[in-house]
Amino acid sequence: MNFKKNILCIGAGYVGGPTMAVIAYKCPQFRVTIADINPARIAEWNSDELPLYEPGLDEIIRATRGKNLFFTTDIQRGIRDNDIIFVSVNTPTKMFGAGAGMAADLQYWEKTARQILQYSESSKIVIEKSTLPVKTAQAMENILRNAHSFTFEVLSNPEFLAEGTAIKDMENPDRILIGSRETASGLKAREELVEIYANWIPREKIITSNIWSSELSKIVSNAFLAQRISSINAISALCEKTDADIIEVARAVGMDSRIGGKYLNSSVGFGGSCFKKDILNLVYLCRHYGLKEVADYWEGVVKINQYQQERFTLNMLTAMFNTLADKKICLFGVSFKANTSDTRESPAIFIAKKLLEEKAEIIITDPQALRNARADLAGMEGRVSFIDDPYKAAAGCHAIAVMTEWDLYRDLDYQKIYDTMIKPASLFDGRNIIDHRRCHNIGFNVYPIGKPALTHF
Ligand code: NAD
Ligand code: UGA
């Protein structure tokens, strides 16, 4: 079959996989190839057991794979045969040298740029989909400028999907952002990308900007979202001191239409691979440009998040008579949020490690994320176990701590669970999703976030 466009995505991760699958699904006239250096990951994408859990993804992959969606490790051929290349490789926090613990580690990004230069045999549009520090496109252009007989146009098209709703977010996004150079060739490339998205997204939702605004907007969006969570979590600490209720406060505040009610769920802290890394990157950039006060302001968002996770662990220790040694604690959920198997930067992993330091025994249950959690906690076997069934996981424990807001944990039979636990049985709700009053009546000592504890002491 002759396809209208041939599109390549380099990087078959949480972003590359779902975003490109949706493009292939919505645009059967395009041939979409996703390439990755990790052969195990590509083998999983080509199997019935996809490398990540994302609602709706299986169906879309089944409808497109082998028809107009292909997964490969042959990056050289992918680059040669495609004229539109999305780059969606990882950009984690740099852990060495200058900027360690703050700056973005751009080594995967730069290697990709060099691969594109090395294997290209014609002009191409190269699209930054990874989240990158502002001005990265300039570095990309400087590498690609070394081609002799053809040209590259670099665009920025950051991804705003959230895990757990990735397919919905791609099918019906709030906006698509495309940044380009404002030259004739830049504007032409920009229009070509607009045309791809316009196959299913209304034009008024596709916004364009200069390339630096586009790069910066992505990091700022994440910083604003995380800032709201840290704001409400900071107030949750005050609620616990004053008998105010964080859910009532969030409702009252959020009903002001100027503030809005989203992202005001107080929690054990935000996780995920991006919020922390992107804010730290923003902090680093601000320091680099001499904007100390701005950097300190944003760093506060990360510090409060750390504080919230430490506070939660300390509350557990205090509530359980200041010793956790040899106590069995069951964690309900280990993914960083519901509806994903991703455990990157999950508060549950941080808290599990803290509880292990206190010599507790940990039992982890989760409907999708146990495989990743096993890898995260490798070497700690003996003190940590993994059990699919939440009833079996909680049996014989001194406490349950709800880490992830999976719907499943709202509707369990807590009387049945209580009956199998060691007394006094404690329930720490790090997501405020359980019926606290009911569980207290059953006999639990209940410790929500940002609300008075309900105890029998
Ligand atoms: P990921 O780690 O899941 O996937 C990245 C993939 O790139 C890996 O499979 C890796 O093997 C591959 N890769 C690295 N170097 C390569 C190379 N030279 N050639 C081919 N493949 C290579 O990461 P992710 O979560 O998909 O994130 C990717 C980017 O998207 C990051 O910049 C992230 O900040 C951004 N982002 C992520 C999300 C999210 O929800 N995870 C949302 C929006 C934006
Ligand atoms: C986030 C953004 O929402 C996406 O727009 C962005 O594309 C993505 O980061 C990225 O760049 O990686 P994601 O991390 O997948 O998406 O998930 P969110 O739903 O934003 O949740 C992040 C964390 O905040 C989770 O741990 C979640 O439980 C927590 N959270 C969220 C709260 O504690 N309270 C809330 O009210 C909302």
Short mmCIF file of C-alpha atoms in Angstrom, two decimals, residues 193-424:
data_model
loop_
_atom_site.label_atom_id
_atom_site.label_comp_id
_atom_site.label_asym_id
_atom_site.label_seq_id
_atom_site.Cartn_x
_atom_site.Cartn_y
_atom_site.Cartn_z
CA LEU A 193 2.55 19.15 11.45
CA VAL A 194 -0.68 21.10 11.99
CA GLU A 195 -2.14 19.15 9.05
CA ILE A 196 -1.31 15.82 10.71
CA TYR A 197 -3.12 16.71 13.95
CA ALA A 198 -6.01 18.36 12.08
CA ASN A 199 -7.06 14.87 10.99
CA TRP A 200 -8.89 14.52 14.30
CA ILE A 201 -8.31 17.63 16.39
CA PRO A 202 -10.29 20.86 15.81
CA ARG A 203 -8.07 23.59 14.37
CA GLU A 204 -8.80 26.03 17.20
CA LYS A 205 -7.18 23.59 19.63
CA ILE A 206 -3.94 23.47 17.65
CA ILE A 207 -1.92 26.46 18.77
CA THR A 208 1.37 27.62 17.34
CA SER A 209 4.14 29.75 18.77
CA ASN A 210 7.79 30.54 18.45
CA ILE A 211 9.97 27.55 19.25
CA TRP A 212 11.31 28.84 22.59
CA SER A 213 7.84 29.61 23.96
CA SER A 214 6.80 26.09 23.03
CA GLU A 215 9.75 24.45 24.80
CA LEU A 216 9.26 26.59 27.89
CA SER A 217 5.45 26.20 28.03
CA LYS A 218 5.77 22.46 28.56
CA ILE A 219 7.93 22.76 31.64
CA VAL A 220 5.86 25.63 32.99
CA SER A 221 2.62 23.63 32.58
CA ASN A 222 4.04 20.83 34.68
CA ALA A 223 5.38 23.30 37.23
CA PHE A 224 1.93 24.94 37.60
CA LEU A 225 0.17 21.57 38.00
CA ALA A 226 2.68 20.39 40.60
CA GLN A 227 2.49 23.74 42.36
CA ARG A 228 -1.24 23.27 42.95
CA ILE A 229 -0.63 19.86 44.50
CA SER A 230 2.11 21.22 46.76
CA SER A 231 -0.15 24.14 47.70
CA ILE A 232 -2.98 21.88 48.82
CA ASN A 233 -0.58 19.44 50.50
CA ALA A 234 1.03 22.29 52.45
CA ILE A 235 -2.42 23.29 53.69
CA SER A 236 -3.18 19.65 54.59
CA ALA A 237 -0.42 19.85 57.20
CA LEU A 238 -2.08 22.92 58.71
CA CYS A 239 -5.48 21.19 58.66
CA GLU A 240 -4.08 18.33 60.72
CA LYS A 241 -2.98 20.83 63.39
CA THR A 242 -6.24 22.77 63.46
CA ASP A 243 -9.04 20.21 62.98
CA ALA A 244 -9.97 21.77 59.64
CA ASP A 245 -10.77 19.27 56.86
CA ILE A 246 -8.69 19.55 53.66
CA ILE A 247 -11.51 18.18 51.48
CA GLU A 248 -13.87 20.88 52.73
CA VAL A 249 -11.20 23.55 52.31
CA ALA A 250 -10.34 22.37 48.76
CA ARG A 251 -14.03 22.39 47.81
CA ALA A 252 -14.58 25.89 49.15
CA VAL A 253 -11.43 27.26 47.51
CA GLY A 254 -11.91 25.39 44.22
CA MET A 255 -15.46 26.66 43.70
CA ASP A 256 -14.02 30.10 43.06
CA SER A 257 -14.06 29.99 39.27
CA ARG A 258 -10.84 31.99 39.17
CA ILE A 259 -9.10 29.17 41.04
CA GLY A 260 -10.97 26.09 39.78
CA GLY A 261 -11.33 22.72 41.46
CA LYS A 262 -8.87 20.50 39.55
CA TYR A 263 -5.55 19.26 40.97
CA LEU A 264 -6.58 20.05 44.52
CA ASN A 265 -6.64 16.46 45.80
CA SER A 266 -4.38 16.37 48.79
CA SER A 267 -2.24 13.25 48.76
CA VAL A 268 0.85 11.52 49.97
CA GLY A 269 2.68 13.63 47.37
CA PHE A 270 2.97 13.74 43.60
CA GLY A 271 5.03 11.13 41.80
CA GLY A 272 5.69 10.21 38.19
CA SER A 273 8.74 10.58 36.03
CA CYS A 274 8.19 14.21 35.10
CA PHE A 275 6.92 16.71 37.69
CA LYS A 276 10.02 16.60 39.88
CA LYS A 277 12.52 16.40 37.04
CA ASP A 278 10.88 19.19 35.05
CA ILE A 279 10.67 21.56 38.03
CA LEU A 280 14.27 20.85 38.99
CA ASN A 281 15.19 21.59 35.41
CA LEU A 282 13.28 24.88 35.63
CA VAL A 283 15.11 25.70 38.86
CA TYR A 284 18.44 24.92 37.22
CA LEU A 285 17.64 27.09 34.21
CA CYS A 286 16.62 30.01 36.43
CA ARG A 287 19.86 29.73 38.43
CA HIS A 288 21.80 29.53 35.16
CA TYR A 289 20.27 32.85 34.09
CA GLY A 290 20.98 34.41 37.52
CA LEU A 291 17.34 34.39 38.65
CA LYS A 292 17.93 33.15 42.18
CA GLU A 293 14.59 34.29 43.64
CA VAL A 294 12.63 32.67 40.81
CA ALA A 295 14.61 29.44 41.24
CA ASP A 296 14.00 29.39 45.00
CA TYR A 297 10.27 29.98 44.48
CA TRP A 298 9.88 26.92 42.23
CA GLU A 299 12.21 24.75 44.26
CA GLY A 300 9.72 25.16 47.11
CA VAL A 301 7.22 23.04 45.15
CA VAL A 302 9.60 20.07 45.19
CA LYS A 303 10.57 20.63 48.82
CA ILE A 304 6.93 20.57 49.97
CA ASN A 305 6.42 17.35 48.04
CA GLN A 306 9.35 15.76 49.79
CA TYR A 307 8.08 17.08 53.12
CA GLN A 308 4.63 15.57 52.52
CA GLN A 309 6.06 12.10 51.93
CA GLU A 310 8.34 12.32 54.96
CA ARG A 311 5.50 13.70 57.09
CA PHE A 312 3.28 10.77 56.11
CA THR A 313 5.91 8.23 57.15
CA LEU A 314 6.59 10.03 60.41
CA ASN A 315 2.84 10.14 61.18
CA MET A 316 2.72 6.37 60.70
CA LEU A 317 5.61 5.90 63.10
CA THR A 318 4.07 8.18 65.74
CA ALA A 319 0.62 6.60 65.45
CA MET A 320 2.05 3.10 65.81
CA PHE A 321 3.64 3.79 69.21
CA ASN A 322 6.98 5.04 67.79
CA THR A 323 8.22 1.68 66.62
CA LEU A 324 7.65 -0.18 63.39
CA ALA A 325 10.26 -2.86 63.97
CA ASP A 326 8.89 -6.25 62.85
CA LYS A 327 5.43 -4.79 62.24
CA LYS A 328 3.71 -5.83 59.03
CA ILE A 329 2.48 -2.95 56.90
CA CYS A 330 0.46 -3.46 53.75
CA LEU A 331 0.68 -0.85 51.00
CA PHE A 332 -2.49 -0.56 48.89
CA GLY A 333 -1.14 0.53 45.51
CA VAL A 334 2.40 1.15 44.35
CA SER A 335 1.95 2.92 41.00
CA PHE A 336 2.40 6.71 41.20
CA LYS A 337 -1.26 7.22 40.31
CA ALA A 338 -4.26 5.07 39.38
CA ASN A 339 -4.67 3.39 35.99
CA THR A 340 -0.99 3.00 35.18
CA SER A 341 1.66 0.38 35.82
CA ASP A 342 4.32 3.11 36.13
CA THR A 343 6.14 3.34 39.47
CA ARG A 344 8.71 5.98 38.53
CA GLU A 345 9.14 8.42 41.47
CA SER A 346 6.12 6.80 43.10
CA PRO A 347 5.62 8.01 46.69
CA ALA A 348 4.83 4.37 47.53
CA ILE A 349 8.38 3.31 46.68
CA PHE A 350 9.87 6.15 48.74
CA ILE A 351 7.62 5.30 51.69
CA ALA A 352 8.32 1.55 51.40
CA LYS A 353 12.05 2.29 51.66
CA LYS A 354 11.53 4.57 54.67
CA LEU A 355 9.43 1.92 56.42
CA LEU A 356 12.09 -0.69 55.71
CA GLU A 357 14.65 1.59 57.38
CA GLU A 358 12.38 1.41 60.43
CA LYS A 359 12.66 -2.39 60.13
CA ALA A 360 9.01 -2.93 59.24
CA GLU A 361 7.95 -5.79 56.97
CA ILE A 362 6.20 -4.57 53.82
CA ILE A 363 3.52 -6.30 51.78
CA ILE A 364 2.65 -4.57 48.52
CA THR A 365 -0.48 -5.08 46.47
CA ASP A 366 -1.42 -3.36 43.20
CA PRO A 367 -3.58 -4.38 40.22
CA GLN A 368 -0.98 -3.46 37.55
CA ALA A 369 2.34 -2.31 38.95
CA LEU A 370 3.82 -5.25 40.87
CA ARG A 371 6.27 -6.13 38.11
CA ASN A 372 7.80 -2.63 38.18
CA ALA A 373 7.73 -2.50 41.98
CA ARG A 374 9.66 -5.80 42.17
CA ALA A 375 12.38 -4.24 40.02
CA ASP A 376 12.40 -1.00 42.06
CA LEU A 377 12.80 -2.89 45.34
CA ALA A 378 15.15 -5.60 44.08
CA GLY A 379 17.62 -6.69 46.74
CA MET A 380 15.11 -6.11 49.54
CA GLU A 381 13.47 -9.52 49.25
CA GLY A 382 12.77 -11.10 52.58
CA ARG A 383 11.44 -7.84 54.05
CA VAL A 384 9.14 -7.04 51.10
CA SER A 385 6.56 -9.27 49.45
CA PHE A 386 4.15 -8.75 46.58
CA ILE A 387 0.61 -10.14 46.60
CA ASP A 388 -2.05 -9.54 43.93
CA ASP A 389 -5.10 -10.03 46.13
CA PRO A 390 -5.60 -7.10 48.57
CA TYR A 391 -7.46 -9.31 51.08
CA LYS A 392 -4.58 -11.78 51.24
CA ALA A 393 -2.05 -8.94 51.32
CA ALA A 394 -3.66 -7.26 54.35
CA ALA A 395 -4.25 -10.46 56.35
CA GLY A 396 -2.02 -10.62 59.42
CA CYS A 397 -0.86 -6.98 59.07
CA HIS A 398 -0.77 -4.27 61.75
CA ALA A 399 -1.56 -1.49 59.29
CA ILE A 400 -2.69 -0.64 55.78
CA ALA A 401 -1.45 2.46 53.98
CA VAL A 402 -3.35 3.54 50.86
CA MET A 403 -0.76 4.82 48.40
CA THR A 404 -2.60 4.89 45.07
CA GLU A 405 -6.15 6.03 44.33
CA TRP A 406 -7.18 2.86 42.44
CA ASP A 407 -11.03 2.63 42.48
CA LEU A 408 -10.67 -0.95 43.65
CA TYR A 409 -9.59 0.21 47.12
CA ARG A 410 -12.71 2.33 47.65
CA ASP A 411 -15.05 -0.62 47.50
CA LEU A 412 -13.29 -3.41 49.40
CA ASP A 413 -15.02 -5.22 52.25
CA TYR A 414 -13.13 -3.49 55.09
CA GLN A 415 -14.96 -5.48 57.76
CA LYS A 416 -13.58 -8.67 56.21
CA ILE A 417 -10.11 -7.12 56.04
CA TYR A 418 -10.26 -5.83 59.64
CA ASP A 419 -11.19 -9.29 60.91
CA THR A 420 -7.96 -10.78 59.52
CA MET A 421 -5.60 -8.05 60.83
CA ILE A 422 -3.59 -7.75 64.04
CA LYS A 423 -5.22 -5.38 66.56
CA PRO A 424 -5.11 -2.48 67.05
#
